Amino acid sequence: MSWFYLGGMLVLVLSLGGVAIAHDGFVWDDADLIEQTDFRNSVTGDIAAFSVDGCDPCLGSTTENDQWHLLPDGLLWQSYLAAPQEPRISTVIFGDNKDGIFWDATLGGRVGLLRYGTGEARGASGWQWDLEGAVITRLDLLHAEDVESMDYRFGTEMSWAEGPWAMKFGYFHISSHVGDEYLIRNPTFTRINYVTESWIVGGSYRPRDDMRLYGEIANAFRASGGAKRYQFQTGAEYMPIAKNVRRGAPFAAVNLNFREAVDYDVSTTVQAGWSFQSLKSGRRIRFGAQYGDGPTSQFSFFQRRESCLGLGVWFDY
């Protein structure tokens, strides 16, 4: 038994057999004794297996390929590329047909909570429970970047994918708000409380690996502020995967939105540009141009019609 100072503290050491003290700390000559016992497994359990496989062994599995995955990598259902109200991270600066210049910024995303299926981040199959949320903000660049309006979206969905087919079913909430600066500059403006609580069903098909066709219907069981019950979306996407990831690849997408609130007057959004995608995670960043025509995507002004053209950056999960 001996005493020594370590980091300013007086430490009592019991020397047992092969224990020795070196100038840089403890050296255990018989440290492999720990490896020869079940001490490590009794402490760590299956943590290592969980980290490597990404599948919780406590949840079990029925086949070699289909397993339960807690917080899985990747998604079975991806947000539409050209839909302006989808959860993602994006920024678009554009001019409209009324000589305005605006900045639409979206901060949000879609994540998987639980999956039963295969474990790949890209091209997986099975069932997955997702959570989504976003705030879509419009700034007026000609008026000191004043906040004109904000739409808040959040929801939860069950998604399924098998081969070229995918579908989703769930719930989402939309609430729209006008910016304080806009109200100050427009004191006669009457604010509306545009809100929807909707069930949503969607399906998609990939005729080729680089193409996607989709459609969905939203049925609002609660609507106020001029919002009405039904909303439809459909569109097509072209997204080839680059042979050289660092060089990227082109993309193009079109989205058509029909809402009962505007008598199904179609809102069209078209995008084209260049993208870079991770082959492992499936996440991508896109740079390109966006054209829009029809009822505005900012629901505080849902009766406003606009044509706009701009440049944007989009990050897709």
mmCIF file of C-alpha atoms in Angstrom:
data_model
loop_
_atom_site.group_PDB
_atom_site.id
_atom_site.type_symbol
_atom_site.label_atom_id
_atom_site.label_comp_id
_atom_site.label_asym_id
_atom_site.label_seq_id
_atom_site.Cartn_x
_atom_site.Cartn_y
_atom_site.Cartn_z
ATOM 1 C CA MET A 1 0.000 0.000 0.000
ATOM 2 C CA SER A 2 1.351 3.445 -0.934
ATOM 3 C CA TRP A 3 0.298 7.093 -1.223
ATOM 4 C CA PHE A 4 1.030 9.447 -4.153
ATOM 5 C CA TYR A 5 -0.242 12.673 -5.695
ATOM 6 C CA LEU A 6 -2.215 12.591 -8.978
ATOM 7 C CA GLY A 7 -3.635 15.841 -10.416
ATOM 8 C CA GLY A 8 -3.392 17.572 -7.028
ATOM 9 C CA MET A 9 -5.206 14.786 -5.138
ATOM 10 C CA LEU A 10 -3.820 12.364 -2.608
ATOM 11 C CA VAL A 11 -4.493 8.837 -3.866
ATOM 12 C CA LEU A 12 -4.234 5.549 -1.967
ATOM 13 C CA VAL A 13 -3.116 2.593 -4.104
ATOM 14 C CA LEU A 14 -3.389 -1.029 -3.151
ATOM 15 C CA SER A 15 -0.755 -3.033 -5.036
ATOM 16 C CA LEU A 16 -2.039 -6.472 -5.914
ATOM 17 C CA GLY A 17 0.278 -8.892 -7.640
ATOM 18 C CA GLY A 18 0.898 -7.652 -11.155
ATOM 19 C CA VAL A 19 -0.120 -4.019 -10.567
ATOM 20 C CA ALA A 20 2.644 -1.472 -11.098
ATOM 21 C CA ILE A 21 2.835 2.330 -11.243
ATOM 22 C CA ALA A 22 4.665 3.989 -14.139
ATOM 23 C CA HIS A 23 5.635 7.598 -14.637
ATOM 24 C CA ASP A 24 2.640 8.256 -16.907
ATOM 25 C CA GLY A 25 -0.050 6.496 -14.844
ATOM 26 C CA PHE A 26 -1.159 2.926 -14.147
ATOM 27 C CA VAL A 27 0.117 -0.071 -16.078
ATOM 28 C CA TRP A 28 -1.805 -3.283 -15.567
ATOM 29 C CA ASP A 29 0.371 -6.242 -16.408
ATOM 30 C CA ASP A 30 -2.629 -8.516 -15.969
ATOM 31 C CA ALA A 31 -5.186 -6.303 -17.770
ATOM 32 C CA ASP A 32 -6.083 -9.190 -20.084
ATOM 33 C CA LEU A 33 -7.745 -10.831 -17.072
ATOM 34 C CA ILE A 34 -10.668 -8.476 -17.631
ATOM 35 C CA GLU A 35 -11.012 -9.701 -21.210
ATOM 36 C CA GLN A 36 -11.021 -13.305 -19.994
ATOM 37 C CA THR A 37 -14.056 -12.687 -17.812
ATOM 38 C CA ASP A 38 -17.618 -11.589 -18.536
ATOM 39 C CA PHE A 39 -17.072 -8.248 -16.843
ATOM 40 C CA ARG A 40 -17.017 -6.205 -20.073
ATOM 41 C CA ASN A 41 -20.132 -7.876 -21.507
ATOM 42 C CA SER A 42 -21.992 -7.439 -18.232
ATOM 43 C CA VAL A 43 -21.364 -3.679 -18.418
ATOM 44 C CA THR A 44 -21.704 -2.929 -22.151
ATOM 45 C CA GLY A 45 -24.218 -5.605 -23.132
ATOM 46 C CA ASP A 46 -25.044 -5.433 -26.862
ATOM 47 C CA ILE A 47 -24.102 -1.783 -27.332
ATOM 48 C CA ALA A 48 -21.437 -2.650 -29.901
ATOM 49 C CA ALA A 49 -23.834 -4.777 -31.926
ATOM 50 C CA PHE A 50 -26.431 -2.006 -31.911
ATOM 51 C CA SER A 51 -23.918 0.556 -33.154
ATOM 52 C CA VAL A 52 -22.588 -1.606 -35.982
ATOM 53 C CA ASP A 53 -25.839 -3.016 -37.330
ATOM 54 C CA GLY A 54 -28.102 -0.046 -36.739
ATOM 55 C CA CYS A 55 -30.756 -2.510 -35.578
ATOM 56 C CA ASP A 56 -31.896 -2.911 -32.008
ATOM 57 C CA PRO A 57 -31.401 -6.585 -31.067
ATOM 58 C CA CYS A 58 -33.908 -6.186 -28.255
ATOM 59 C CA LEU A 59 -36.666 -5.655 -30.809
ATOM 60 C CA GLY A 60 -35.877 -8.870 -32.590
ATOM 61 C CA SER A 61 -36.421 -9.823 -36.231
ATOM 62 C CA THR A 62 -38.238 -12.468 -38.217
ATOM 63 C CA THR A 63 -36.077 -12.721 -41.329
ATOM 64 C CA GLU A 64 -32.543 -11.962 -42.320
ATOM 65 C CA ASN A 65 -33.535 -8.833 -44.288
ATOM 66 C CA ASP A 66 -36.580 -7.429 -42.468
ATOM 67 C CA GLN A 67 -35.739 -6.057 -39.038
ATOM 68 C CA TRP A 68 -36.769 -3.341 -36.624
ATOM 69 C CA HIS A 69 -34.603 -0.218 -36.885
ATOM 70 C CA LEU A 70 -34.783 2.515 -34.269
ATOM 71 C CA LEU A 71 -34.009 5.968 -35.767
ATOM 72 C CA PRO A 72 -33.183 4.452 -39.162
ATOM 73 C CA ASP A 73 -30.915 6.006 -41.750
ATOM 74 C CA GLY A 74 -32.670 7.440 -44.774
ATOM 75 C CA LEU A 75 -36.320 7.647 -45.761
ATOM 76 C CA LEU A 76 -38.794 5.443 -47.589
ATOM 77 C CA TRP A 77 -40.689 8.531 -48.774
ATOM 78 C CA GLN A 78 -38.896 11.684 -49.946
ATOM 79 C CA SER A 79 -40.267 15.221 -50.113
ATOM 80 C CA TYR A 80 -41.292 16.415 -53.577
ATOM 81 C CA LEU A 81 -38.459 18.340 -55.213
ATOM 82 C CA ALA A 82 -40.507 21.209 -56.659
ATOM 83 C CA ALA A 83 -43.251 21.531 -54.018
ATOM 84 C CA PRO A 84 -42.725 24.828 -52.129
ATOM 85 C CA GLN A 85 -44.523 23.686 -48.940
ATOM 86 C CA GLU A 86 -42.486 20.504 -48.345
ATOM 87 C CA PRO A 87 -40.250 20.088 -45.244
ATOM 88 C CA ARG A 88 -36.574 20.673 -46.126
ATOM 89 C CA ILE A 89 -33.878 23.334 -45.902
ATOM 90 C CA SER A 90 -33.964 25.759 -48.827
ATOM 91 C CA THR A 91 -33.554 29.341 -49.921
ATOM 92 C CA VAL A 92 -34.971 30.949 -53.085
ATOM 93 C CA ILE A 93 -34.598 34.566 -54.187
ATOM 94 C CA PHE A 94 -37.035 35.605 -56.914
ATOM 95 C CA GLY A 95 -38.784 38.471 -58.614
ATOM 96 C CA ASP A 96 -42.503 38.500 -59.346
ATOM 97 C CA ASN A 97 -44.687 40.032 -62.035
ATOM 98 C CA LYS A 98 -45.424 43.047 -59.809
ATOM 99 C CA ASP A 99 -41.758 44.141 -59.622
ATOM 100 C CA GLY A 100 -41.302 42.748 -56.154
ATOM 101 C CA ILE A 101 -38.171 40.915 -55.017
ATOM 102 C CA PHE A 102 -38.605 38.303 -52.309
ATOM 103 C CA TRP A 103 -36.629 35.722 -50.393
ATOM 104 C CA ASP A 104 -38.365 32.467 -49.502
ATOM 105 C CA ALA A 105 -36.470 30.538 -46.809
ATOM 106 C CA THR A 106 -37.533 27.136 -45.486
ATOM 107 C CA LEU A 107 -36.066 25.592 -42.342
ATOM 108 C CA GLY A 108 -37.215 22.047 -41.588
ATOM 109 C CA GLY A 109 -36.878 18.413 -42.443
ATOM 110 C CA ARG A 110 -38.276 14.904 -42.422
ATOM 111 C CA VAL A 111 -36.773 12.121 -40.254
ATOM 112 C CA GLY A 112 -37.492 8.472 -39.589
ATOM 113 C CA LEU A 113 -38.328 7.335 -36.061
ATOM 114 C CA LEU A 114 -38.898 3.608 -36.512
ATOM 115 C CA ARG A 115 -38.668 1.184 -39.446
ATOM 116 C CA TYR A 116 -39.555 -2.432 -40.014
ATOM 117 C CA GLY A 117 -37.735 -3.538 -43.153
ATOM 118 C CA THR A 118 -34.282 -3.434 -44.655
ATOM 119 C CA GLY A 119 -31.633 -1.165 -43.204
ATOM 120 C CA GLU A 120 -30.235 0.720 -46.203
ATOM 121 C CA ALA A 121 -30.303 4.497 -46.271
ATOM 122 C CA ARG A 122 -31.070 4.411 -50.012
ATOM 123 C CA GLY A 123 -33.335 1.935 -51.765
ATOM 124 C CA ALA A 124 -34.692 0.392 -48.559
ATOM 125 C CA SER A 125 -38.031 -1.409 -48.362
ATOM 126 C CA GLY A 126 -40.535 -1.920 -45.566
ATOM 127 C CA TRP A 127 -42.623 0.312 -43.271
ATOM 128 C CA GLN A 128 -41.443 3.459 -41.533
ATOM 129 C CA TRP A 129 -42.843 6.000 -39.092
ATOM 130 C CA ASP A 130 -41.729 9.548 -39.965
ATOM 131 C CA LEU A 131 -41.868 12.947 -38.314
ATOM 132 C CA GLU A 132 -41.802 16.184 -40.321
ATOM 133 C CA GLY A 133 -41.807 19.909 -39.652
ATOM 134 C CA ALA A 134 -40.899 23.198 -41.312
ATOM 135 C CA VAL A 135 -41.344 26.945 -41.226
ATOM 136 C CA ILE A 136 -41.611 28.603 -44.645
ATOM 137 C CA THR A 137 -40.790 32.310 -44.404
ATOM 138 C CA ARG A 138 -41.077 35.058 -47.013
ATOM 139 C CA LEU A 139 -38.927 38.206 -46.716
ATOM 140 C CA ASP A 140 -39.480 41.386 -48.727
ATOM 141 C CA LEU A 141 -36.043 42.425 -49.992
ATOM 142 C CA LEU A 142 -37.250 45.830 -51.210
ATOM 143 C CA HIS A 143 -38.396 46.764 -47.699
ATOM 144 C CA ALA A 144 -35.363 46.066 -45.495
ATOM 145 C CA GLU A 145 -35.929 42.292 -45.607
ATOM 146 C CA ASP A 146 -39.150 42.661 -43.635
ATOM 147 C CA VAL A 147 -40.934 39.421 -42.816
ATOM 148 C CA GLU A 148 -44.021 39.354 -45.008
ATOM 149 C CA SER A 149 -45.470 36.026 -43.865
ATOM 150 C CA MET A 150 -44.673 32.616 -42.390
ATOM 151 C CA ASP A 151 -46.321 29.237 -42.832
ATOM 152 C CA TYR A 152 -45.766 26.594 -40.155
ATOM 153 C CA ARG A 153 -46.089 22.921 -40.995
ATOM 154 C CA PHE A 154 -45.690 19.823 -38.874
ATOM 155 C CA GLY A 155 -46.994 16.282 -39.093
ATOM 156 C CA THR A 156 -46.385 12.574 -38.785
ATOM 157 C CA GLU A 157 -46.756 9.833 -41.370
ATOM 158 C CA MET A 158 -46.470 6.123 -42.010
ATOM 159 C CA SER A 159 -44.566 5.385 -45.202
ATOM 160 C CA TRP A 160 -44.059 2.167 -47.164
ATOM 161 C CA ALA A 161 -41.766 1.254 -50.053
ATOM 162 C CA GLU A 162 -41.179 -1.862 -52.129
ATOM 163 C CA GLY A 163 -39.206 -1.740 -55.366
ATOM 164 C CA PRO A 164 -40.388 1.176 -57.556
ATOM 165 C CA TRP A 165 -43.556 1.749 -55.488
ATOM 166 C CA ALA A 166 -43.995 3.881 -52.372
ATOM 167 C CA MET A 167 -46.888 5.324 -50.402
ATOM 168 C CA LYS A 168 -47.624 7.392 -47.308
ATOM 169 C CA PHE A 169 -50.529 7.975 -44.943
ATOM 170 C CA GLY A 170 -50.616 10.459 -42.107
ATOM 171 C CA TYR A 171 -51.536 13.827 -40.661
ATOM 172 C CA PHE A 172 -50.194 17.341 -41.078
ATOM 173 C CA HIS A 173 -50.987 20.806 -39.749
ATOM 174 C CA ILE A 174 -50.635 24.131 -41.568
ATOM 175 C CA SER A 175 -50.985 27.528 -39.922
ATOM 176 C CA SER A 176 -50.162 30.803 -41.618
ATOM 177 C CA HIS A 177 -49.066 34.087 -40.015
ATOM 178 C CA VAL A 178 -48.431 37.609 -41.299
ATOM 179 C CA GLY A 179 -45.221 39.398 -40.316
ATOM 180 C CA ASP A 180 -45.374 42.334 -37.912
ATOM 181 C CA GLU A 181 -43.473 44.569 -40.337
ATOM 182 C CA TYR A 182 -45.984 43.861 -43.091
ATOM 183 C CA LEU A 183 -48.886 44.789 -40.815
ATOM 184 C CA ILE A 184 -47.179 48.044 -39.865
ATOM 185 C CA ARG A 185 -46.683 48.973 -43.517
ATOM 186 C CA ASN A 186 -50.247 47.888 -44.419
ATOM 187 C CA PRO A 187 -52.479 49.003 -41.519
ATOM 188 C CA THR A 188 -55.696 48.365 -43.509
ATOM 189 C CA PHE A 189 -54.795 44.719 -44.181
ATOM 190 C CA THR A 190 -57.218 42.261 -42.575
ATOM 191 C CA ARG A 191 -55.366 39.294 -41.152
ATOM 192 C CA ILE A 192 -56.875 35.844 -41.654
ATOM 193 C CA ASN A 193 -56.300 32.765 -39.539
ATOM 194 C CA TYR A 194 -55.571 30.270 -42.340
ATOM 195 C CA VAL A 195 -55.334 26.846 -40.648
ATOM 196 C CA THR A 196 -55.794 23.270 -41.825
ATOM 197 C CA GLU A 197 -55.653 19.962 -39.979
ATOM 198 C CA SER A 198 -55.525 17.278 -42.649
ATOM 199 C CA TRP A 199 -55.293 13.579 -43.298
ATOM 200 C CA ILE A 200 -53.026 12.868 -46.242
ATOM 201 C CA VAL A 201 -52.578 9.889 -48.588
ATOM 202 C CA GLY A 202 -49.951 9.762 -51.330
ATOM 203 C CA GLY A 203 -48.364 7.334 -53.735
ATOM 204 C CA SER A 204 -45.386 7.343 -56.076
ATOM 205 C CA TYR A 205 -43.930 5.170 -58.819
ATOM 206 C CA ARG A 206 -40.455 5.097 -60.332
ATOM 207 C CA PRO A 207 -40.573 3.847 -63.937
ATOM 208 C CA ARG A 208 -36.776 4.208 -63.935
ATOM 209 C CA ASP A 209 -34.205 4.734 -61.224
ATOM 210 C CA ASP A 210 -33.817 8.382 -62.223
ATOM 211 C CA MET A 211 -37.537 9.230 -62.555
ATOM 212 C CA ARG A 212 -40.414 9.578 -60.107
ATOM 213 C CA LEU A 213 -44.132 10.168 -60.631
ATOM 214 C CA TYR A 214 -46.357 10.983 -57.656
ATOM 215 C CA GLY A 215 -49.755 12.136 -56.494
ATOM 216 C CA GLU A 216 -51.458 12.856 -53.184
ATOM 217 C CA ILE A 217 -54.718 14.042 -51.685
ATOM 218 C CA ALA A 218 -55.153 15.976 -48.427
ATOM 219 C CA ASN A 219 -58.536 15.984 -46.677
ATOM 220 C CA ALA A 220 -58.855 18.706 -44.038
ATOM 221 C CA PHE A 221 -61.079 17.723 -41.118
ATOM 222 C CA ARG A 222 -60.567 21.252 -39.749
ATOM 223 C CA ALA A 223 -60.200 24.389 -41.868
ATOM 224 C CA SER A 224 -60.463 28.106 -41.106
ATOM 225 C CA GLY A 225 -59.452 31.496 -42.472
ATOM 226 C CA GLY A 226 -60.612 30.765 -45.996
ATOM 227 C CA ALA A 227 -59.053 27.304 -46.188
ATOM 228 C CA LYS A 228 -61.273 24.519 -47.491
ATOM 229 C CA ARG A 229 -61.377 20.776 -47.355
ATOM 230 C CA TYR A 230 -59.478 19.338 -50.319
ATOM 231 C CA GLN A 231 -56.006 19.741 -51.764
ATOM 232 C CA PHE A 232 -54.379 17.692 -54.539
ATOM 233 C CA GLN A 233 -50.767 17.515 -55.672
ATOM 234 C CA THR A 234 -49.124 15.690 -58.534
ATOM 235 C CA GLY A 235 -45.831 15.956 -60.345
ATOM 236 C CA ALA A 236 -42.804 14.389 -61.964
ATOM 237 C CA GLU A 237 -39.092 14.407 -61.157
ATOM 238 C CA TYR A 238 -35.931 13.616 -63.105
ATOM 239 C CA MET A 239 -32.977 12.970 -60.812
ATOM 240 C CA PRO A 240 -30.104 10.916 -62.273
ATOM 241 C CA ILE A 241 -27.338 9.802 -59.915
ATOM 242 C CA ALA A 242 -23.918 11.059 -60.980
ATOM 243 C CA LYS A 243 -21.285 8.469 -61.843
ATOM 244 C CA ASN A 244 -18.765 10.835 -60.285
ATOM 245 C CA VAL A 245 -20.271 12.247 -57.086
ATOM 246 C CA ARG A 246 -18.037 15.312 -57.104
ATOM 247 C CA ARG A 247 -19.180 16.299 -60.596
ATOM 248 C CA GLY A 248 -22.869 16.070 -59.784
ATOM 249 C CA ALA A 249 -25.733 15.612 -62.220
ATOM 250 C CA PRO A 250 -28.643 17.622 -63.653
ATOM 251 C CA PHE A 251 -32.157 17.565 -62.219
ATOM 252 C CA ALA A 252 -35.603 18.752 -63.279
ATOM 253 C CA ALA A 253 -38.971 18.686 -61.530
ATOM 254 C CA VAL A 254 -42.516 19.988 -61.907
ATOM 255 C CA ASN A 255 -45.224 20.171 -59.239
ATOM 256 C CA LEU A 256 -48.930 20.939 -59.730
ATOM 257 C CA ASN A 257 -51.035 21.962 -56.729
ATOM 258 C CA PHE A 258 -54.853 22.168 -56.792
ATOM 259 C CA ARG A 259 -56.712 23.591 -53.773
ATOM 260 C CA GLU A 260 -60.418 23.890 -53.196
ATOM 261 C CA ALA A 261 -59.762 27.212 -51.435
ATOM 262 C CA VAL A 262 -58.904 28.803 -54.821
ATOM 263 C CA ASP A 263 -61.477 26.827 -56.855
ATOM 264 C CA TYR A 264 -58.767 24.364 -57.936
ATOM 265 C CA ASP A 265 -56.825 27.014 -59.861
ATOM 266 C CA VAL A 266 -53.543 25.211 -60.485
ATOM 267 C CA SER A 267 -50.339 26.461 -58.866
ATOM 268 C CA THR A 268 -47.378 25.352 -61.003
ATOM 269 C CA THR A 269 -43.758 25.163 -59.851
ATOM 270 C CA VAL A 270 -40.909 24.142 -62.170
ATOM 271 C CA GLN A 271 -37.277 23.625 -61.154
ATOM 272 C CA ALA A 272 -34.111 22.738 -63.077
ATOM 273 C CA GLY A 273 -30.434 22.799 -62.219
ATOM 274 C CA TRP A 274 -27.503 20.781 -60.884
ATOM 275 C CA SER A 275 -27.340 18.513 -57.847
ATOM 276 C CA PHE A 276 -24.851 16.594 -55.722
ATOM 277 C CA GLN A 277 -26.020 13.473 -53.911
ATOM 278 C CA SER A 278 -24.405 11.179 -51.356
ATOM 279 C CA LEU A 279 -24.398 7.582 -52.545
ATOM 280 C CA LYS A 280 -24.446 6.378 -48.938
ATOM 281 C CA SER A 281 -27.051 8.551 -47.211
ATOM 282 C CA GLY A 282 -29.140 9.589 -50.216
ATOM 283 C CA ARG A 283 -29.142 13.219 -49.052
ATOM 284 C CA ARG A 284 -28.584 15.811 -51.754
ATOM 285 C CA ILE A 285 -27.975 19.502 -52.311
ATOM 286 C CA ARG A 286 -29.355 21.211 -55.410
ATOM 287 C CA PHE A 287 -28.606 24.510 -57.153
ATOM 288 C CA GLY A 288 -30.895 25.827 -59.832
ATOM 289 C CA ALA A 289 -33.680 28.018 -61.169
ATOM 290 C CA GLN A 290 -37.342 28.024 -60.136
ATOM 291 C CA TYR A 291 -40.398 29.293 -61.993
ATOM 292 C CA GLY A 292 -43.821 29.570 -60.395
ATOM 293 C CA ASP A 293 -47.235 30.591 -61.668
ATOM 294 C CA GLY A 294 -50.643 30.527 -60.001
ATOM 295 C CA PRO A 295 -52.004 31.103 -56.488
ATOM 296 C CA THR A 296 -49.201 31.973 -54.067
ATOM 297 C CA SER A 297 -47.701 29.345 -51.793
ATOM 298 C CA GLN A 298 -47.913 31.756 -48.825
ATOM 299 C CA PHE A 299 -51.352 30.971 -47.426
ATOM 300 C CA SER A 300 -51.849 34.278 -45.590
ATOM 301 C CA PHE A 301 -52.357 35.704 -49.085
ATOM 302 C CA PHE A 302 -53.883 32.565 -50.607
ATOM 303 C CA GLN A 303 -56.114 34.540 -52.991
ATOM 304 C CA ARG A 304 -53.121 36.364 -54.473
ATOM 305 C CA ARG A 305 -51.969 35.155 -57.879
ATOM 306 C CA GLU A 306 -48.350 35.570 -58.901
ATOM 307 C CA SER A 307 -45.795 34.655 -61.536
ATOM 308 C CA CYS A 308 -42.192 34.520 -60.372
ATOM 309 C CA LEU A 309 -38.732 33.486 -61.487
ATOM 310 C CA GLY A 310 -35.670 33.056 -59.291
ATOM 311 C CA LEU A 311 -32.608 31.106 -58.167
ATOM 312 C CA GLY A 312 -32.444 28.717 -55.254
ATOM 313 C CA VAL A 313 -30.545 26.202 -53.174
ATOM 314 C CA TRP A 314 -32.316 23.136 -51.740
ATOM 315 C CA PHE A 315 -31.088 20.521 -49.268
ATOM 316 C CA ASP A 316 -33.096 17.281 -49.383
ATOM 317 C CA TYR A 317 -33.099 14.577 -46.710
#
